[in-house]
Structures are given as structure tokens and as C-alpha cells.
PDB file of C-alpha atoms and ligand atoms in Angstrom:
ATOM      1  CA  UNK A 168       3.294  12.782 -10.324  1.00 86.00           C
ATOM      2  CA  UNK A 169       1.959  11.134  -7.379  1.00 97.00           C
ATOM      3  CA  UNK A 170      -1.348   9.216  -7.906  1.00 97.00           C
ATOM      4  CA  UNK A 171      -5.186  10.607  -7.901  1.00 98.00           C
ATOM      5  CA  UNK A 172      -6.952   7.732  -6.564  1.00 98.00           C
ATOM      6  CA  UNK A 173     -10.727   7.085  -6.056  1.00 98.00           C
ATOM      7  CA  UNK A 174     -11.245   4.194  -3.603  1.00 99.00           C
ATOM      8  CA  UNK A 175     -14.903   2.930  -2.344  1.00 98.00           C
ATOM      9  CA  UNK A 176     -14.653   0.726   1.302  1.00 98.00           C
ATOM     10  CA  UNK A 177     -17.962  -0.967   1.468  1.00 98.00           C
ATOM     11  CA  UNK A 178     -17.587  -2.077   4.984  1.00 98.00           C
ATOM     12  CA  UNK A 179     -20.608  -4.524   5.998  1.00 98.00           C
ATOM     13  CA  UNK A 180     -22.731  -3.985   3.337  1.00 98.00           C
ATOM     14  CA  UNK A 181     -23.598  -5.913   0.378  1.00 98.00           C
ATOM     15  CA  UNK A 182     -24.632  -9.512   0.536  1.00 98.00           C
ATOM     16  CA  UNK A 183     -22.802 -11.581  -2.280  1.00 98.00           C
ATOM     17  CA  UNK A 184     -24.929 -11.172  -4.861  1.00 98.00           C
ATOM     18  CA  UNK A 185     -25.491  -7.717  -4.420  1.00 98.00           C
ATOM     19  CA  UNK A 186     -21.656  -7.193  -4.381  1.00 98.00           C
ATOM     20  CA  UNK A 187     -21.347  -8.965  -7.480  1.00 98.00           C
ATOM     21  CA  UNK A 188     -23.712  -6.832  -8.871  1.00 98.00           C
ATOM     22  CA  UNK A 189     -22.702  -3.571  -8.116  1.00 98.00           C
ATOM     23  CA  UNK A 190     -18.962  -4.327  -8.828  1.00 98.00           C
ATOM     24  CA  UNK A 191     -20.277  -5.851 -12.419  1.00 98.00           C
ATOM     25  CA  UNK A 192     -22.205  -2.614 -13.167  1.00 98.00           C
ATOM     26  CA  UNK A 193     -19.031  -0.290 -11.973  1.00 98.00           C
ATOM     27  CA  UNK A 194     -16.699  -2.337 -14.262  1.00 98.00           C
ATOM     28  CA  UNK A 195     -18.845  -1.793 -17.441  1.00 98.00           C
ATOM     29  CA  UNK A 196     -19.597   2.133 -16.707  1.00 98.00           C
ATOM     30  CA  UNK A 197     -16.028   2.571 -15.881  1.00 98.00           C
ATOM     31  CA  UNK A 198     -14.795   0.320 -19.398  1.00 97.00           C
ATOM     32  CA  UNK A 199     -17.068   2.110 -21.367  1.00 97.00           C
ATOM     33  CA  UNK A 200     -15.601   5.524 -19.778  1.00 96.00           C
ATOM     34  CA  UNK A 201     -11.881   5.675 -18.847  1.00 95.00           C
ATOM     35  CA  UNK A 202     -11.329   7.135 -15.883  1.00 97.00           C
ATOM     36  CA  UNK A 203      -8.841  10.426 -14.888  1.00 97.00           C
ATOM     37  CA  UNK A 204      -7.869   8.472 -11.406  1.00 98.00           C
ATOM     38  CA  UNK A 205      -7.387   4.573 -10.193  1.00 98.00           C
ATOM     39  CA  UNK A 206     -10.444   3.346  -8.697  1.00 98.00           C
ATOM     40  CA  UNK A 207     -10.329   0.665  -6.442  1.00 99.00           C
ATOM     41  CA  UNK A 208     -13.154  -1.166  -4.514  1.00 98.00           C
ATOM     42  CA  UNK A 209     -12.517  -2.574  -0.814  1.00 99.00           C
ATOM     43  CA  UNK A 210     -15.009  -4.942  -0.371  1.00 99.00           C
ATOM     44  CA  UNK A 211     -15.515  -7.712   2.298  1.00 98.00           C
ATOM     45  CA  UNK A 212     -13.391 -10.622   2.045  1.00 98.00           C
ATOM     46  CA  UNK A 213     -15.855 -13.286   0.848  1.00 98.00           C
ATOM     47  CA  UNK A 214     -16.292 -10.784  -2.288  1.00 98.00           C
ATOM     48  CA  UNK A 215     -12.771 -10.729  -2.952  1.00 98.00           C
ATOM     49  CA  UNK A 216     -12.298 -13.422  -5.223  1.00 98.00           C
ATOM     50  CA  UNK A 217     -15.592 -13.850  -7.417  1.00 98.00           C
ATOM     51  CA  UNK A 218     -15.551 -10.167  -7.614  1.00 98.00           C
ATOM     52  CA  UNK A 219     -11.706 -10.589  -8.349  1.00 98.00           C
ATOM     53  CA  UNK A 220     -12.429 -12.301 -11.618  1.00 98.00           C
ATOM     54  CA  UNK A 221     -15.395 -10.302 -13.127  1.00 97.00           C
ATOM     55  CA  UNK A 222     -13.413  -7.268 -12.962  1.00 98.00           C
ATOM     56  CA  UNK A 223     -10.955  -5.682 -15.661  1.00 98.00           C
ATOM     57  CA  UNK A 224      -7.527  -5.232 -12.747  1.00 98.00           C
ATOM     58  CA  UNK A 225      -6.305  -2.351 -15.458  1.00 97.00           C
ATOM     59  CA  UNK A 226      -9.767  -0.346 -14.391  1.00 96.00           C
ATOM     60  CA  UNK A 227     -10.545  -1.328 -11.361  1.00 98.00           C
ATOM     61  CA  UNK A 228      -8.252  -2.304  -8.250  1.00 98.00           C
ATOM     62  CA  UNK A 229      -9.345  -4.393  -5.863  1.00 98.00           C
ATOM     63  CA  UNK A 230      -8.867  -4.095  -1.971  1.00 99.00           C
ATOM     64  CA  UNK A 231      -9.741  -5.723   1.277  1.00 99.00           C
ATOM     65  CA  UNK A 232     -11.037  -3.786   4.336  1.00 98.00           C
ATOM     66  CA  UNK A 233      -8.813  -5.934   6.761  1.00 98.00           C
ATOM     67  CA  UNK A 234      -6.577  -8.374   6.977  1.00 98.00           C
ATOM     68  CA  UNK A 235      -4.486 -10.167  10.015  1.00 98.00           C
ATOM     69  CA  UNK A 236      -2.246  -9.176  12.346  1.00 98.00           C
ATOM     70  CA  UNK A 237      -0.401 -12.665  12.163  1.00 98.00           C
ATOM     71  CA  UNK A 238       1.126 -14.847   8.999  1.00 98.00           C
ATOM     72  CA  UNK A 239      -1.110 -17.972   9.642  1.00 98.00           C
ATOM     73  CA  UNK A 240      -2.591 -20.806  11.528  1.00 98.00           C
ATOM     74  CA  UNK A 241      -4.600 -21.554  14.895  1.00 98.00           C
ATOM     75  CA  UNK A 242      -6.389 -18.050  14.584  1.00 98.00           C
ATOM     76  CA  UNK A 243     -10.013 -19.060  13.366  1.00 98.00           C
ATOM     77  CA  UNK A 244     -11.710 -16.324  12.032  1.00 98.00           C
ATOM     78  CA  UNK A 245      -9.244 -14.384  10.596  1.00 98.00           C
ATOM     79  CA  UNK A 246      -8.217 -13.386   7.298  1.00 98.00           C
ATOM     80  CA  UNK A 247      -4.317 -13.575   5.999  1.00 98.00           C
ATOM     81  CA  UNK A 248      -2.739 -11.085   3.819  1.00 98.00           C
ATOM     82  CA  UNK A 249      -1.690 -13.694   1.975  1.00 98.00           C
ATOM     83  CA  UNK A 250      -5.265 -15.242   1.339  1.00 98.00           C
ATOM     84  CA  UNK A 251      -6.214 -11.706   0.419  1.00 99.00           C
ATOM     85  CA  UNK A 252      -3.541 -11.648  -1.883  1.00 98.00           C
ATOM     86  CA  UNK A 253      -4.540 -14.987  -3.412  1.00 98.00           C
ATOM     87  CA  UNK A 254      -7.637 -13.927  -4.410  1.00 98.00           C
ATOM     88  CA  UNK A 255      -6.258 -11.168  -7.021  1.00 98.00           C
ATOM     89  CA  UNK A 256      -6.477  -8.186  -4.777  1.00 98.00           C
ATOM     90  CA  UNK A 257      -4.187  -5.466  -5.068  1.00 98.00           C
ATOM     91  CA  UNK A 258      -4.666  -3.061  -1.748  1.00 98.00           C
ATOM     92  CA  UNK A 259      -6.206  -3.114   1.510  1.00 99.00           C
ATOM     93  CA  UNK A 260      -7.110  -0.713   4.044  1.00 99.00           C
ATOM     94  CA  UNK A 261      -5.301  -0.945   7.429  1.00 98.00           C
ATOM     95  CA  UNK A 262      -6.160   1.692  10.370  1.00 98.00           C
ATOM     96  CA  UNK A 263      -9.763   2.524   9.755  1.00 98.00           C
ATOM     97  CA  UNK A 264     -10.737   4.166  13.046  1.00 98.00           C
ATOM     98  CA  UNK A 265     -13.904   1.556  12.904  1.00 97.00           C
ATOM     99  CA  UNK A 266     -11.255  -1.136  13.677  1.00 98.00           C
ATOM    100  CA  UNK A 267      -9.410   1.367  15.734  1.00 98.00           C
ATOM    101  CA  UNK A 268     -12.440   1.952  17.744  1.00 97.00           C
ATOM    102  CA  UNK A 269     -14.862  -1.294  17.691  1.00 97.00           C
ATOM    103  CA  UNK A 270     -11.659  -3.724  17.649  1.00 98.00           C
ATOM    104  CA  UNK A 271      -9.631  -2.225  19.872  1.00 98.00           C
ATOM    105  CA  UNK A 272      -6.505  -2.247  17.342  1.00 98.00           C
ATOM    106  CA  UNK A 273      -3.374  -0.505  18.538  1.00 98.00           C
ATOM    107  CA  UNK A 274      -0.710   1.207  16.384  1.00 98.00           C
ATOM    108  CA  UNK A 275       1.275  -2.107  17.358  1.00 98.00           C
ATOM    109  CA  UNK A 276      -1.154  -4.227  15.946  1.00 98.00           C
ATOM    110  CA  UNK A 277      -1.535  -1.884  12.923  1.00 98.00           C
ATOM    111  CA  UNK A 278       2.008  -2.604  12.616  1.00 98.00           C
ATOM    112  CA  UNK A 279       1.898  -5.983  12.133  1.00 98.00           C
ATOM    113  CA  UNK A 280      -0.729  -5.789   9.407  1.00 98.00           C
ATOM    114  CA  UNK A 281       0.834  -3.216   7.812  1.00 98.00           C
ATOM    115  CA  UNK A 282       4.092  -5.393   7.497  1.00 98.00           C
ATOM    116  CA  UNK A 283       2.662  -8.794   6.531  1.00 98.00           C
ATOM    117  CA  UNK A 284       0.210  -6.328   4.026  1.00 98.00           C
ATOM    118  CA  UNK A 285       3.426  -4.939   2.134  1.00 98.00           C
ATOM    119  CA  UNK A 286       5.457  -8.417   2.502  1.00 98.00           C
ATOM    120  CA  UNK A 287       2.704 -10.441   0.373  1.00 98.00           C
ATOM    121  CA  UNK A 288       3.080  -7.131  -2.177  1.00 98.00           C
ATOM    122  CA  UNK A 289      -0.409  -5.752  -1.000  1.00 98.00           C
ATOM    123  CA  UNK A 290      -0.487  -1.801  -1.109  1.00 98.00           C
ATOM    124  CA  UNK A 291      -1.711  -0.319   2.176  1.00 98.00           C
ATOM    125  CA  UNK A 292      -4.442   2.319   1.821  1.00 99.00           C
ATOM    126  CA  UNK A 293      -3.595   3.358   5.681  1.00 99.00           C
ATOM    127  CA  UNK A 294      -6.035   5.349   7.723  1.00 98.00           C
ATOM    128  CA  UNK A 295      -5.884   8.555  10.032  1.00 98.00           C
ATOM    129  CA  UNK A 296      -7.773  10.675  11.694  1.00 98.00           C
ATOM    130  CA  UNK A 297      -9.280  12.569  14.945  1.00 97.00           C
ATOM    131  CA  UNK A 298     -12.011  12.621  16.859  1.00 96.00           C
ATOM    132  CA  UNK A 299     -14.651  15.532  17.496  1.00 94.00           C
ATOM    133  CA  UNK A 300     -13.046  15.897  20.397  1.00 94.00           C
ATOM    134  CA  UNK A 301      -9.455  15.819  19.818  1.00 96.00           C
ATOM    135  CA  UNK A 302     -10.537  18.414  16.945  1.00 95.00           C
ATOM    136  CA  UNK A 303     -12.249  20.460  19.378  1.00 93.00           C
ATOM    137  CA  UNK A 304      -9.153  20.128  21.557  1.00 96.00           C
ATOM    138  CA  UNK A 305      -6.900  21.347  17.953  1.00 96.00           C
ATOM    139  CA  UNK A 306      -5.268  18.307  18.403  1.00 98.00           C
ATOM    140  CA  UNK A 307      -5.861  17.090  15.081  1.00 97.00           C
ATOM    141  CA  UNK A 308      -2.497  17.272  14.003  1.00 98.00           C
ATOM    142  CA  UNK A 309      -0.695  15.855  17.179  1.00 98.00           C
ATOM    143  CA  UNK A 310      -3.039  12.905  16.638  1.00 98.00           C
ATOM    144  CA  UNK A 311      -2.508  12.082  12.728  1.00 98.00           C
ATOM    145  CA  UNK A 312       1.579  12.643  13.445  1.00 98.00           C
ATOM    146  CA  UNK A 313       1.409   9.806  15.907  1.00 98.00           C
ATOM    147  CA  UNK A 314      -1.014   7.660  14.074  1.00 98.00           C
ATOM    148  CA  UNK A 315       1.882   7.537  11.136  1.00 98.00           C
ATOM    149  CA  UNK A 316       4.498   7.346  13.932  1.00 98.00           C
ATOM    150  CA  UNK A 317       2.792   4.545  15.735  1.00 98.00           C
ATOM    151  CA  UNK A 318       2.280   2.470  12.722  1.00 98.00           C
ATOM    152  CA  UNK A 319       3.979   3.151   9.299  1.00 98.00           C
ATOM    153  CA  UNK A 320       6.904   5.203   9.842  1.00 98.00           C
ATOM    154  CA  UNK A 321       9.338   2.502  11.293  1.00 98.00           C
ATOM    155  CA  UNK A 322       9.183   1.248   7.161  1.00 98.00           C
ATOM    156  CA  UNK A 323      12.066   2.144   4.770  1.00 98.00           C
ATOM    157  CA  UNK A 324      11.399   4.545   2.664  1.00 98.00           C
ATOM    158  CA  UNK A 325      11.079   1.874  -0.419  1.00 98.00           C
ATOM    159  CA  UNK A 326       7.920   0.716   1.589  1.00 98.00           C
ATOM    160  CA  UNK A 327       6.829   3.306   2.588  1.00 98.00           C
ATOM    161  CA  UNK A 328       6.369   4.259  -0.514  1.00 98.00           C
ATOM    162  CA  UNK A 329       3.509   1.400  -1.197  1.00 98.00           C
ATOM    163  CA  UNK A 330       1.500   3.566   1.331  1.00 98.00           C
ATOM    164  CA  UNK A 331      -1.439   5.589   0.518  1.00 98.00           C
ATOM    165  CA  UNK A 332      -2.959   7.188   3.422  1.00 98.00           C
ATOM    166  CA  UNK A 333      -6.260   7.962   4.023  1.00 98.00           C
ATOM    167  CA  UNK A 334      -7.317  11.109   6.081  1.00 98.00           C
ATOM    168  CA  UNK A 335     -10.959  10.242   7.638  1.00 97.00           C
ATOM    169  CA  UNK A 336     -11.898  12.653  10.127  1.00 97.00           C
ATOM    170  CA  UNK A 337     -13.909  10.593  12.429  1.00 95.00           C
ATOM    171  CA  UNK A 338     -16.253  13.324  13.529  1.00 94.00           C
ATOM    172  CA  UNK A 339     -16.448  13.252   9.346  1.00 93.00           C
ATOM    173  CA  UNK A 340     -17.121   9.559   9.005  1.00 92.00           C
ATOM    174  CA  UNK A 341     -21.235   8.683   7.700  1.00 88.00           C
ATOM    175  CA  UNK A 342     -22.543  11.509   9.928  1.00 87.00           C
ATOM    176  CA  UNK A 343     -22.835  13.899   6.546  1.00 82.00           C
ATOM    177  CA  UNK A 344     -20.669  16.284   8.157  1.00 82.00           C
ATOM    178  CA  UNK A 345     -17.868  16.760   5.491  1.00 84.00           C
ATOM    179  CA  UNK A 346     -14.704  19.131   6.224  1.00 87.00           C
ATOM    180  CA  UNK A 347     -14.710  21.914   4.456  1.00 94.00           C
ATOM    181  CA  UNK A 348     -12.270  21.764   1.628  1.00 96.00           C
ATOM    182  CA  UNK A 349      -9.626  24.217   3.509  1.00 97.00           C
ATOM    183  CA  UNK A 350      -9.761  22.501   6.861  1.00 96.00           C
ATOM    184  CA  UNK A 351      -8.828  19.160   4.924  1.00 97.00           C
ATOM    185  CA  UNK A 352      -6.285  20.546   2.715  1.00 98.00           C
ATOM    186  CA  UNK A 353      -4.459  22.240   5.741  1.00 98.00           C
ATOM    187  CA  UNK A 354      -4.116  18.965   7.415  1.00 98.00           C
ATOM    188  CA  UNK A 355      -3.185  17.145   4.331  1.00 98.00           C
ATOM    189  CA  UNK A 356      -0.768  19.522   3.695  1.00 98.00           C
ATOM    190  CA  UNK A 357       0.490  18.939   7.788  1.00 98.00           C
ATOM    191  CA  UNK A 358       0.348  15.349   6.764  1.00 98.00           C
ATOM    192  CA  UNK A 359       2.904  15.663   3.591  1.00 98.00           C
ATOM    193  CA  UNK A 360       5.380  18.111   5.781  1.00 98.00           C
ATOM    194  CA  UNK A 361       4.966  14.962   8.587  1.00 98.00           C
ATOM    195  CA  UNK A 362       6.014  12.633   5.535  1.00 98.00           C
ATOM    196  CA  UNK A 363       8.593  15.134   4.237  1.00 98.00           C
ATOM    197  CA  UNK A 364      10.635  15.166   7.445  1.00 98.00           C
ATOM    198  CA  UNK A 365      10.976  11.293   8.006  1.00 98.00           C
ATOM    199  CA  UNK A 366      11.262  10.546   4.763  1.00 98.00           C
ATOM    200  CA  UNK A 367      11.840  13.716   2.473  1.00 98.00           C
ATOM    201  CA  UNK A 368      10.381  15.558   0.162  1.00 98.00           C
ATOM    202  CA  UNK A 369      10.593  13.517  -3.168  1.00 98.00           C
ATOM    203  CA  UNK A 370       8.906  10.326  -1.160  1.00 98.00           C
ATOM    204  CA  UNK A 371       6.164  13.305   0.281  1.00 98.00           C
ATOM    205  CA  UNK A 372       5.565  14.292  -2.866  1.00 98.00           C
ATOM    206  CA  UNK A 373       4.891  10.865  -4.961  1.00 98.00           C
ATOM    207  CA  UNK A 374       2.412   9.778  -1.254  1.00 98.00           C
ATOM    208  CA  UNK A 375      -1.286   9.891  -2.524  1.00 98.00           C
ATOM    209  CA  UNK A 376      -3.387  11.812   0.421  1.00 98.00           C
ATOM    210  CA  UNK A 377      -7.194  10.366  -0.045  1.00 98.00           C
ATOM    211  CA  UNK A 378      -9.714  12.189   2.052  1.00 97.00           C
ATOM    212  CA  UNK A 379     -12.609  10.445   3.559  1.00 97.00           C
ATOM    213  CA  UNK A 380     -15.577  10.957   5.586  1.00 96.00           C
ATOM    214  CA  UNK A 381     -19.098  12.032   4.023  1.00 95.00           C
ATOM    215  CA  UNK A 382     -17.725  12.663   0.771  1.00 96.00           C
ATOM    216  CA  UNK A 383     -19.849  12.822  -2.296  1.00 96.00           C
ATOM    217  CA  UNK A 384     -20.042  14.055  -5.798  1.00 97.00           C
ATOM    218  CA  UNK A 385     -21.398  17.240  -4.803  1.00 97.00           C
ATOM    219  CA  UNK A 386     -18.716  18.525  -2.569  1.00 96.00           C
ATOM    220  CA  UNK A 387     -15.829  15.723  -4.655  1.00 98.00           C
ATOM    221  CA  UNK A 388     -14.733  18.456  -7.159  1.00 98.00           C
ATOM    222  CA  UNK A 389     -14.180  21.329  -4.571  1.00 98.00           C
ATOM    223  CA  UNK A 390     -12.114  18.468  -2.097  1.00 97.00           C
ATOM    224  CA  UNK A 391      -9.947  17.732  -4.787  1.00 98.00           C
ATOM    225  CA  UNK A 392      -8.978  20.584  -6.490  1.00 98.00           C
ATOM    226  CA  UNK A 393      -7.011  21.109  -3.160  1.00 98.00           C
ATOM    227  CA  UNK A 394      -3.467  20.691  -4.210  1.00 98.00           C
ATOM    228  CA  UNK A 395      -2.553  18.084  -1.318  1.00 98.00           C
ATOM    229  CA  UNK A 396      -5.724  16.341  -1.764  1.00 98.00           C
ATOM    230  CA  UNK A 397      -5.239  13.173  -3.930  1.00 98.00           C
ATOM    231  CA  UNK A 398      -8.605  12.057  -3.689  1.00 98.00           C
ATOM    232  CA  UNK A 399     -11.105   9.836  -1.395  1.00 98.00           C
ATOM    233  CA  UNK A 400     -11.662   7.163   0.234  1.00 98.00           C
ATOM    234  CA  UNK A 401     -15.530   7.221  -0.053  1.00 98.00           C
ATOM    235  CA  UNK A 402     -17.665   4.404   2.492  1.00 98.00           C
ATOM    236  CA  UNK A 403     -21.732   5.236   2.105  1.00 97.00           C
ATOM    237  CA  UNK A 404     -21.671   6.876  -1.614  1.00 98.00           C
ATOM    238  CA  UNK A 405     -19.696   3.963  -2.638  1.00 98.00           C
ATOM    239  CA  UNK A 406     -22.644   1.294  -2.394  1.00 98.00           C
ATOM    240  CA  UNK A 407     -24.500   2.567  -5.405  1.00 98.00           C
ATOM    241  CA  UNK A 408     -22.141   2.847  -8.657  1.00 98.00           C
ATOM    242  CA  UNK A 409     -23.817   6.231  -9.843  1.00 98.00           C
ATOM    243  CA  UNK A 410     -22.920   7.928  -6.862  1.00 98.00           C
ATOM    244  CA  UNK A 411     -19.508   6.223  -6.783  1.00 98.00           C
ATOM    245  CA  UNK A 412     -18.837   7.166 -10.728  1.00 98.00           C
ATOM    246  CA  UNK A 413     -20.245  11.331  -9.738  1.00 98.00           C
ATOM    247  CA  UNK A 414     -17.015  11.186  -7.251  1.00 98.00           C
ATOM    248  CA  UNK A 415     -14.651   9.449 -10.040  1.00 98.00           C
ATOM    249  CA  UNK A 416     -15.671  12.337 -12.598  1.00 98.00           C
ATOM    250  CA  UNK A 417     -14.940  14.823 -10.057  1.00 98.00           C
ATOM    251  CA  UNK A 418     -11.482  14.768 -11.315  1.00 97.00           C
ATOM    252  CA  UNK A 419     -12.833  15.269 -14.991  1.00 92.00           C
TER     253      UNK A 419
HETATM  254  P1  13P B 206     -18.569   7.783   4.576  1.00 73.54           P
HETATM  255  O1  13P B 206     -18.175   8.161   3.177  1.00 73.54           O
HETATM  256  O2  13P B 206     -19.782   6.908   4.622  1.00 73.54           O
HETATM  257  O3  13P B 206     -18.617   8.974   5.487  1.00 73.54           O
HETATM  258  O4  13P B 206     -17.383   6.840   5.125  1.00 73.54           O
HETATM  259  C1  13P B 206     -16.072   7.265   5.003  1.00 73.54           C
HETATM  260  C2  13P B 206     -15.186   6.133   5.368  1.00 73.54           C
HETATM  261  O5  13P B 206     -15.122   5.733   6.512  1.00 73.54           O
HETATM  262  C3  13P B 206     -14.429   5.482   4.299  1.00 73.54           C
HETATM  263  O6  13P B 206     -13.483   4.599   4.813  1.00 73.54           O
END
């Protein structure tokens, strides 16, 4: 049974304190209540490793938003897999059409993360997704096939299997525009018959689909009752911990 998986991605919110906070509050709501799904909280990287050690890793995973597209040195700024690794995290999301768009990184850059990611024993929560326009186009499912193409599908299957992909319609993403549950489970369900043919159906069947994009607890429970839906990646209802825990006990 593949996982169900709840994952928050904070992106650039959330001073230090304030992260410490909310990821102290989610770890005693969610040790006092056991959840039906993994949670895991991507936070920014100078989070990772205070919030790293206040939480419980067998209730919460931790995750990074980024990390670099090269092993190490004379590259000031960035962030190593392997320092992301070293701070206790356990995932991090690669792909996110914010770093696709505002960063200008390619499916051969993704590539690179995506290998140092799985070679420091990081799991990849891997993004996809198209564009109002490209949906407007119905190219939606020309675009996610070559997003996986581009980026994850030159892995064995063993690795691949350390993927969990993220659907995040971008027309989707913070506007409060969610897809309706059918139009996201027929592209998950494109998504797993994409997976099935490279890899084949058992390795389709074990991939976690997360959906994300202006998901909340009040349309949660209809998203992932869809049977290819494996849960979400959730960005704005992730910043407060009661909104974050009404999307967890959507799979209650
Ligand atoms: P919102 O939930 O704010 O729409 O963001 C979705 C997202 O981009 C998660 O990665």
C-alpha cells in the first residue's frame, strides 16, 4: 500500500522563531493525536536543524524546499543536499514551478538535484504541473509527461522509487482556485499510467501522488478520497497548525 502523505512547504514565510513555534505546536497536537498519513514539514533551510531536534522524526518528517544542483564548494549561497541531510531532514522538494519559474531551473538542473537529493538518502517530494495556459491549451498532460521525462525518469527503478511527486497545478498554486476533485484525479491517474509504462505497474502503484495548489480542509476530504490521490502538498494552509491538522484529519 503506497503511502498517504500530508506535507506542508512553507516557502518564505516564518521568521525563526515563528518557525520554531509553529513546528513545536504541530508536534504536540500531532503526539497527542496519531495521525492516519506521514506528515512532513518543508521549511526553509535555516529552520532545518533547530526545528530538526524539537520534533518527534516518527510523527513528523522533516523536508527542505531546495537544495543544490552541485556536491560542494565555491558556490556561496547555496545549500548542499548533504548539509540538508546533516541537519536530520528526511525529504525535500525538488521542481516546484516557483523555482521553475523565478529561478529559471531546467529539467537538467532538476536532474542534478534530484540525483545528489537521493545519493545523500534524501526522499524527493518532486513537483509537476501546468500552467493556465497550457491547461487552456489541454496540454496538461503533455506537460506533466515531460516534466517526469525531463527530470526523474532517467533513475532506476530502485530510485525511483524514493520519489513522491507532487501535482501543483500552477494556475492552482495560492490563487484559491483549487481543481475540482475529478480534474485532479484524472491527471493523477495520467500520471500513474506515465509511471506504469517506464517503470511498471507494481513501482506505479507503491508512487504516492500528493496534490497541491489551494488546498484546504474544506475541500481535503473530497481531494483525497480520489483513488489516485495520495494526498497534498499544502503551501498557505500550512503556516497555521489548525489549518494544517483540518487537512491531516481529512484522511480520518
Ligand atoms: P497553496 O497551498 O498556497 O496554494 O500552495 C501550494 C504549493 O505550492 C505547495 O507547494
Amino acid at each position: 500500500m503506497r503511502k498517504k502523505i500530508v506535507a506542508g512547504n512553507w516557502k518564505m514565510n516564518k521568521n525563526l522563531q515563528e518557525g520554531m513555534a509553529l513546528a513545536a505546536e504541530l508536534n504536540d497536537i500531532l503526539k497527542a493525536e496519531k495521525p492516519n498519513c506521514d506528515v512532513v514539514i518543508c521549511t526553509p533551510f535555516i529552520h532545518l536543524a533547530k526545528v530538526s531536534d524539537m520534533i518527534d522524526h516518527s510523527v513528523i518528517g522533516l523536508g527542505a524546499e531546495n537544495c543544490a544542483d552541485k556536491k560542494s564548494g565555491a558556490y556561496t549561497g547555496e545549500v548542499s543536499a548533504e548539509m540538508v541531510r546533516s541537519t536530520g531532514a528526511e525529504y525535500v522538494i525538488l521542481g516546484h514551478s516557483e523555482r521553475r519559474e523565478y529561478y529559471h531551473e531546467t529539467p537538467e538542473i532538476l536532474r542534478e538535484k534530484v540525483l545528489l537529493a537521493l545519493e545523500q538518502g534524501l526522499k524527493v517530494i518532486f513537483c509537476i504541473g501546468e500552467s493556465l495556459a497550457e491547461r487552456e491549451a489541454n496540454k496538461q498532460n503533455a506537460v506533466v509527461k515531460a516534466e517526469l521525462e525531463g527530470s526523474v525518469f532517467n533513475l532506476s527503478a530502485d530510485d525511483f522509487k524514493k520519489i513522491v511527486i507532487a501535482y501543483e497545478p500552477i494556475w492552482a498554486i495560492g490563487t484559491g482556485k483549487t481543481a475540482t476533485s475529478d480534474q485532479a484525479e484524472e491527471i493523477h491517474a495520467y500520471i500513474r499510467s506515465v509511471i506504469a509504462e517506464k517503470y511498471g505497474k507494481e513501482v506505479a502503484e507503491e508512487t504516492s501522488i500528493l496534490y497541491g495548489g489551494s488546498c484546504k480542509a474544506s475541500n481535503a476530504p473530497e481531494l483525497f478520497a480520489k483513488p489516485d490521490i495520495d494526498g497534498g502538498l499544502i503551501g498557505g494552509a500550512s503556516l497555521k497548525a489548525a489549518d494544517f491538522k483540518g487537512i491531516i484529519d481529512a484522511w480520518k
